[in-house]
């Protein structure tokens, strides 16, 4: 109830973007986690071809975030969000209707480009519409995103009992509904010219050394978040010997997120600095991997050995809850409001590349740990990533390179709350 009450205090456009993120994650996660299985088992493609299809989708998204961010600044975030959702509708529909490699590659490109368009645009629009309450808005954004990431795989596994095409068409239908809702509800905003060309905007952002250092320091956050879908589920399965244990990891995180995210953000924003809490959150994310390291490699031993893994998952979610809203709030404050989308776009390009390297290191550690009898190695590797990122952010804060806390917003009066 607290989540819905807080949500209603924001403008209708923000409320739609929050529900939109729930729908985006439901649609994405009911399809993408099962795509590799469909390509390999249903269509009989080789592992190399499956890797190409998945890699094209990821590259189309990660490599083009900067395009989506610049488009949001120059064309308006509303139109870019709508275009992104429409493209993903087409891309997911192609996954359902096409079996040939050219069609599947086209679907991968379109779905990846869609994410590159609407991900930075949604965050830019949310930052602009939320005003001085950005931290709370992004906290709610995290709640809805996490909930969607839990519902999506559950719905996808149920739809797969019918067939993959049903899942893909359902995902496409969700994005089609979101596209229509955005076109009807999101108000158009006047676009403030940046005063320079696209290349000039990019040079300005890339020339902001403090911003680039911050983006690189966030490698730990993105690398460790990805372990919610790799290392932690694998650890839960190994500890219990039950494949369904991976779902418990997501359930723990979603329940904690719904119960605590808003409380944590509202409590911390009035105490200390945003950058300081970001460092604390990253440190908690790193420490989350130490409890599972204690039972790594012990083999299936029942739910007793799963407790450290679930504790690690809970700590990881808590760290994300502490850091993520403040990270999203800090990004647009590194530069001019006219370049908010560009800052988000370049942030995701830089941190995405860094996180890809980080994930490769974690993957190497998993292989090395398995072959060398050191099952604890990937867990300790992740802990070091988190602590290194926390140290990097703390160092930037001590140097005064990060934006200061925003001025306190005027209190909301009771009559304004009742009309919200």
XYZ file of C-alpha atoms in Angstrom:
420
model
C 0.000 0.000 0.000
C 2.851 2.394 0.791
C 4.199 1.909 -2.736
C 0.868 2.779 -4.364
C 0.352 5.762 -2.042
C 3.808 7.122 -2.865
C 3.266 6.493 -6.561
C 0.038 8.544 -6.575
C 1.927 11.584 -5.284
C 3.741 11.856 -8.609
C 2.348 13.293 -11.856
C 0.433 10.958 -14.149
C 3.372 10.814 -16.572
C 5.666 9.455 -13.827
C 3.011 6.953 -12.751
C 2.768 5.663 -16.323
C 6.546 5.333 -16.617
C 6.619 3.252 -13.434
C 3.892 0.896 -14.678
C 5.653 0.981 -18.047
C 8.845 -0.378 -16.469
C 6.895 -3.164 -14.837
C 5.474 -4.097 -18.241
C 8.840 -3.738 -19.986
C 10.520 -6.158 -17.593
C 7.616 -8.616 -17.679
C 7.708 -8.651 -21.478
C 11.492 -8.855 -21.662
C 12.009 -11.582 -19.059
C 9.175 -13.803 -20.220
C 10.995 -14.148 -23.560
C 14.745 -13.463 -23.493
C 15.788 -16.038 -20.820
C 14.238 -18.778 -22.962
C 15.457 -17.539 -26.350
C 18.707 -19.524 -26.372
C 16.839 -22.748 -25.586
C 14.368 -22.067 -28.411
C 17.126 -21.381 -30.924
C 19.173 -24.406 -29.932
C 16.562 -27.048 -29.154
C 13.503 -26.041 -31.176
C 15.274 -24.669 -34.246
C 18.361 -26.889 -34.063
C 20.883 -24.081 -34.376
C 24.496 -24.583 -33.339
C 25.867 -22.964 -30.194
C 27.911 -20.605 -32.380
C 24.840 -19.363 -34.270
C 22.891 -18.982 -31.020
C 25.763 -16.908 -29.655
C 25.710 -14.694 -32.737
C 21.963 -14.036 -32.455
C 22.169 -13.234 -28.747
C 25.352 -11.210 -29.206
C 23.797 -9.100 -31.958
C 20.888 -8.231 -29.675
C 23.186 -7.282 -26.807
C 25.561 -5.308 -29.035
C 22.675 -3.444 -30.685
C 21.490 -2.324 -27.262
C 24.717 -1.642 -25.386
C 26.486 -0.011 -28.308
C 23.637 2.334 -29.235
C 22.619 3.720 -25.850
C 24.391 6.920 -26.813
C 22.081 7.253 -29.851
C 18.998 6.821 -27.693
C 20.242 9.365 -25.169
C 21.033 11.975 -27.813
C 17.705 11.375 -29.545
C 15.887 11.964 -26.246
C 17.656 15.314 -25.827
C 17.058 16.483 -29.399
C 13.707 14.973 -30.333
C 12.099 14.755 -26.927
C 12.089 11.761 -24.592
C 8.390 11.035 -25.208
C 8.777 10.264 -28.908
C 11.893 8.166 -28.338
C 10.174 6.094 -25.638
C 7.212 5.431 -27.931
C 9.470 4.551 -30.873
C 11.521 2.188 -28.706
C 8.481 0.292 -27.456
C 7.057 0.081 -30.984
C 10.341 -1.341 -32.298
C 10.447 -3.947 -29.554
C 6.878 -4.938 -30.428
C 8.014 -5.620 -33.991
C 11.230 -7.336 -32.893
C 9.523 -9.738 -30.484
C 6.810 -10.488 -33.040
C 9.545 -11.445 -35.517
C 10.945 -13.915 -32.992
C 7.516 -15.558 -33.017
C 6.950 -15.534 -36.767
C 10.397 -16.235 -38.230
C 12.614 -19.309 -38.100
C 15.285 -18.291 -40.620
C 18.567 -16.758 -39.525
C 18.031 -13.433 -41.413
C 14.669 -12.907 -39.703
C 16.076 -13.809 -36.289
C 19.015 -11.433 -36.757
C 16.582 -8.667 -37.756
C 14.535 -9.416 -34.648
C 17.678 -9.238 -32.510
C 18.740 -5.909 -34.011
C 15.283 -4.364 -33.606
C 14.794 -5.553 -30.030
C 18.290 -4.381 -29.081
C 17.843 -1.005 -30.767
C 14.517 -0.644 -28.966
C 16.235 -0.988 -25.592
C 18.936 1.464 -26.657
C 16.209 3.999 -27.447
C 13.795 3.768 -24.556
C 16.135 2.912 -21.647
C 18.007 6.251 -21.508
C 14.907 8.143 -22.690
C 12.736 6.750 -19.866
C 15.323 7.705 -17.267
C 15.777 11.167 -18.746
C 12.013 11.738 -18.815
C 11.640 10.436 -15.245
C 14.456 12.684 -13.999
C 12.841 15.723 -15.636
C 9.297 15.000 -14.461
C 10.215 14.058 -10.879
C 11.801 17.434 -10.101
C 13.477 17.441 -6.688
C 12.030 14.022 -5.838
C 14.260 12.093 -8.225
C 15.536 9.695 -5.547
C 12.019 8.577 -4.599
C 11.017 8.308 -8.261
C 13.970 6.084 -9.075
C 13.363 4.056 -5.901
C 9.840 3.328 -7.150
C 11.294 2.643 -10.589
C 13.513 -0.010 -8.985
C 10.524 -1.563 -7.190
C 8.489 -1.898 -10.381
C 11.485 -3.132 -12.389
C 12.334 -5.799 -9.804
C 8.720 -6.960 -9.622
C 8.564 -7.242 -13.405
C 11.806 -9.232 -13.436
C 10.167 -11.758 -11.084
C 6.807 -11.990 -12.867
C 8.330 -12.239 -16.358
C 10.170 -15.575 -16.000
C 7.240 -17.105 -14.114
C 4.827 -16.101 -16.870
C 7.317 -17.197 -19.518
C 7.743 -20.654 -18.016
C 3.946 -21.072 -17.957
C 3.534 -19.917 -21.566
C 6.291 -22.253 -22.719
C 3.986 -25.118 -21.782
C 2.091 -24.029 -24.894
C 5.026 -23.091 -27.128
C 7.691 -20.440 -27.637
C 5.648 -18.530 -30.219
C 2.898 -17.955 -27.667
C 5.475 -16.452 -25.305
C 6.916 -14.215 -28.023
C 3.502 -12.988 -29.180
C 2.471 -12.312 -25.580
C 5.635 -10.265 -25.046
C 4.991 -8.381 -28.291
C 1.414 -7.746 -27.165
C 2.600 -6.284 -23.863
C 4.898 -3.863 -25.677
C 2.121 -2.940 -28.108
C -0.169 -2.024 -25.204
C 2.620 0.011 -23.586
C 3.220 1.846 -26.867
C -0.441 2.846 -27.130
C -0.595 3.900 -23.467
C 2.493 6.084 -23.846
C 1.105 7.766 -26.963
C -2.154 8.535 -25.160
C -0.886 9.571 -21.731
C 2.679 10.915 -21.886
C 2.594 14.681 -22.437
C 4.955 16.183 -24.986
C 7.497 18.594 -23.519
C 9.268 21.417 -25.281
C 12.819 20.432 -26.154
C 15.491 22.865 -25.025
C 18.244 23.147 -27.674
C 21.672 22.158 -26.416
C 23.409 24.896 -28.408
C 25.729 22.552 -30.287
C 25.636 19.581 -32.649
C 25.405 15.938 -31.643
C 29.174 15.481 -31.814
C 29.594 18.608 -29.730
C 27.242 17.175 -27.103
C 29.208 13.940 -27.032
C 32.502 15.787 -26.711
C 31.114 17.799 -23.814
C 29.963 14.715 -21.917
C 33.052 12.648 -22.721
C 35.178 15.591 -21.665
C 33.615 15.505 -18.198
C 36.337 13.514 -16.444
C 34.508 13.311 -13.143
C 31.476 11.801 -14.876
C 33.564 9.250 -16.792
C 35.418 8.282 -13.609
C 32.078 7.782 -11.855
C 30.737 5.648 -14.723
C 33.842 3.452 -14.606
C 33.610 3.180 -10.835
C 30.098 1.743 -11.238
C 31.499 -1.389 -12.927
C 30.930 -3.239 -9.669
C 27.252 -2.380 -9.507
C 26.428 -3.655 -12.988
C 28.724 -6.686 -12.763
C 27.282 -7.777 -9.445
C 23.656 -7.141 -10.459
C 24.209 -9.547 -13.348
C 25.119 -12.259 -10.851
C 21.462 -12.349 -9.817
C 20.982 -14.265 -13.065
C 24.204 -16.282 -13.043
C 26.246 -16.917 -9.914
C 23.592 -16.688 -7.177
C 20.994 -18.942 -8.881
C 23.772 -21.408 -9.677
C 24.891 -21.313 -6.047
C 21.336 -21.943 -4.837
C 20.943 -24.897 -7.202
C 24.268 -26.426 -6.134
C 23.515 -25.978 -2.440
C 20.100 -27.646 -2.592
C 20.332 -29.911 -5.628
C 17.012 -28.423 -6.770
C 16.685 -26.400 -9.983
C 13.727 -24.473 -8.597
C 15.921 -22.967 -5.868
C 16.964 -20.267 -8.342
C 13.447 -18.862 -8.205
C 13.718 -18.429 -4.434
C 16.586 -16.000 -5.007
C 14.324 -13.715 -7.051
C 11.440 -14.120 -4.629
C 13.589 -13.058 -1.677
C 14.772 -9.992 -3.570
C 11.335 -8.952 -4.781
C 9.719 -9.232 -1.349
C 12.573 -7.255 0.221
C 12.360 -4.647 -2.523
C 8.620 -4.140 -2.102
C 8.939 -3.908 1.678
C 12.093 -1.837 2.057
C 13.074 0.170 -1.040
C 11.055 3.303 -0.331
C 11.799 3.202 3.389
C 15.538 2.951 2.718
C 15.634 5.756 0.146
C 13.486 8.179 2.142
C 15.494 7.505 5.301
C 18.947 7.848 3.737
C 18.342 10.876 1.505
C 18.101 13.123 4.572
C 21.248 11.689 6.156
C 24.686 12.100 4.643
C 25.573 12.544 0.991
C 24.151 10.746 -2.025
C 27.666 9.767 -3.140
C 28.481 8.454 0.331
C 25.432 6.203 0.375
C 26.275 5.033 -3.135
C 29.663 3.856 -1.836
C 27.991 2.142 1.131
C 25.553 0.368 -1.164
C 28.371 -0.875 -3.380
C 30.272 -2.145 -0.350
C 27.192 -4.047 0.851
C 26.832 -5.543 -2.646
C 30.425 -6.753 -2.478
C 30.101 -8.206 1.034
C 26.981 -10.058 -0.106
C 29.193 -12.606 -1.897
C 31.130 -13.661 1.199
C 28.424 -15.793 2.911
C 27.888 -17.969 -0.224
C 31.673 -18.389 -0.517
C 31.634 -20.256 2.817
C 29.511 -23.084 1.408
C 30.697 -23.025 -2.220
C 31.742 -26.427 -3.516
C 30.295 -28.409 -0.611
C 27.763 -30.126 -2.896
C 24.008 -30.529 -2.339
C 23.377 -30.458 1.400
C 19.767 -29.292 1.601
C 18.329 -25.973 2.642
C 20.788 -25.456 5.500
C 23.570 -24.686 3.024
C 21.176 -22.584 0.963
C 20.797 -20.099 3.826
C 24.171 -18.364 3.173
C 23.286 -18.106 -0.533
C 19.881 -16.575 0.218
C 21.509 -14.263 2.776
C 23.930 -13.187 0.065
C 21.050 -12.537 -2.329
C 19.253 -10.461 0.295
C 22.375 -8.399 1.000
C 22.925 -7.871 -2.722
C 19.379 -6.590 -3.166
C 19.806 -4.345 -0.110
C 22.986 -2.898 -1.589
C 21.190 -2.178 -4.858
C 18.320 -0.586 -2.944
C 20.769 1.732 -1.173
C 22.863 2.698 -4.205
C 20.680 2.563 -7.321
C 18.243 5.473 -6.702
C 21.092 7.800 -5.770
C 23.168 6.741 -8.792
C 20.254 7.577 -11.085
C 19.778 10.879 -9.290
C 23.469 11.799 -9.588
C 23.904 11.125 -13.312
C 21.933 14.083 -14.747
C 23.490 16.456 -12.208
C 26.961 16.075 -13.721
C 26.002 18.395 -16.580
C 23.401 20.642 -18.178
C 19.698 19.639 -18.088
C 19.627 19.858 -21.897
C 22.008 16.870 -22.034
C 20.275 14.607 -19.500
C 19.552 11.912 -22.081
C 23.096 12.034 -23.435
C 24.531 11.626 -19.945
C 22.347 8.580 -19.300
C 23.191 7.125 -22.710
C 26.957 7.500 -22.353
C 26.803 6.301 -18.748
C 25.243 3.030 -19.888
C 27.717 2.642 -22.748
C 30.774 3.176 -20.523
C 29.536 1.166 -17.549
C 28.122 -1.529 -19.864
C 31.495 -2.065 -21.521
C 33.213 -2.109 -18.139
C 30.632 -4.547 -16.775
C 31.113 -6.825 -19.807
C 34.794 -7.041 -18.913
C 33.834 -7.663 -15.292
C 31.445 -10.455 -16.258
C 34.168 -12.055 -18.369
C 36.440 -12.035 -15.311
C 33.707 -13.615 -13.183
C 33.137 -16.259 -15.865
C 36.859 -17.026 -15.929
C 36.836 -17.297 -12.133
C 33.915 -19.749 -12.271
C 35.752 -21.977 -14.746
C 39.055 -21.730 -12.886
C 37.371 -22.400 -9.562
C 35.553 -25.459 -10.884
C 38.620 -26.977 -12.538
C 40.996 -26.168 -9.698
C 38.808 -27.140 -6.768
C 38.462 -23.524 -5.650
C 34.700 -23.043 -5.795
C 35.038 -19.941 -3.617
C 37.016 -18.070 -6.281
C 34.161 -16.407 -8.250
C 32.453 -15.354 -5.029
C 35.592 -13.692 -3.691
C 36.152 -12.129 -7.121
C 32.688 -10.540 -6.952
C 33.312 -9.301 -3.424
C 36.476 -7.576 -4.616
C 34.590 -5.953 -7.505
C 32.042 -4.475 -5.115
C 34.600 -3.234 -2.610
C 36.797 -1.770 -5.374
C 33.819 0.137 -6.804
C 32.865 1.376 -3.342
C 36.433 2.569 -2.837
C 36.435 4.307 -6.221
C 33.240 6.241 -5.463
C 34.479 7.149 -1.975
C 37.753 8.412 -3.473
C 35.900 10.556 -6.014
C 33.761 11.973 -3.229
C 36.795 12.872 -1.117
C 38.271 14.689 -4.111
C 35.057 16.701 -4.471
C 34.502 15.311 -7.983
C 30.880 14.252 -7.443
C 27.806 16.520 -7.343
C 26.733 17.730 -3.919
C 23.338 16.894 -2.469
C 20.486 18.825 -4.108
C 18.815 21.575 -2.151
C 16.004 20.308 0.007
C 12.607 20.479 -1.663
C 9.767 22.371 -0.049
C 7.614 20.141 2.172
C 4.435 18.767 0.671
C 1.379 20.137 2.432
C -1.482 17.893 3.529
C -3.887 19.394 1.011
C -1.382 18.821 -1.791
C -1.008 15.189 -0.713
C -4.757 14.671 -0.809
C -4.958 16.102 -4.327
C -1.988 14.154 -5.672
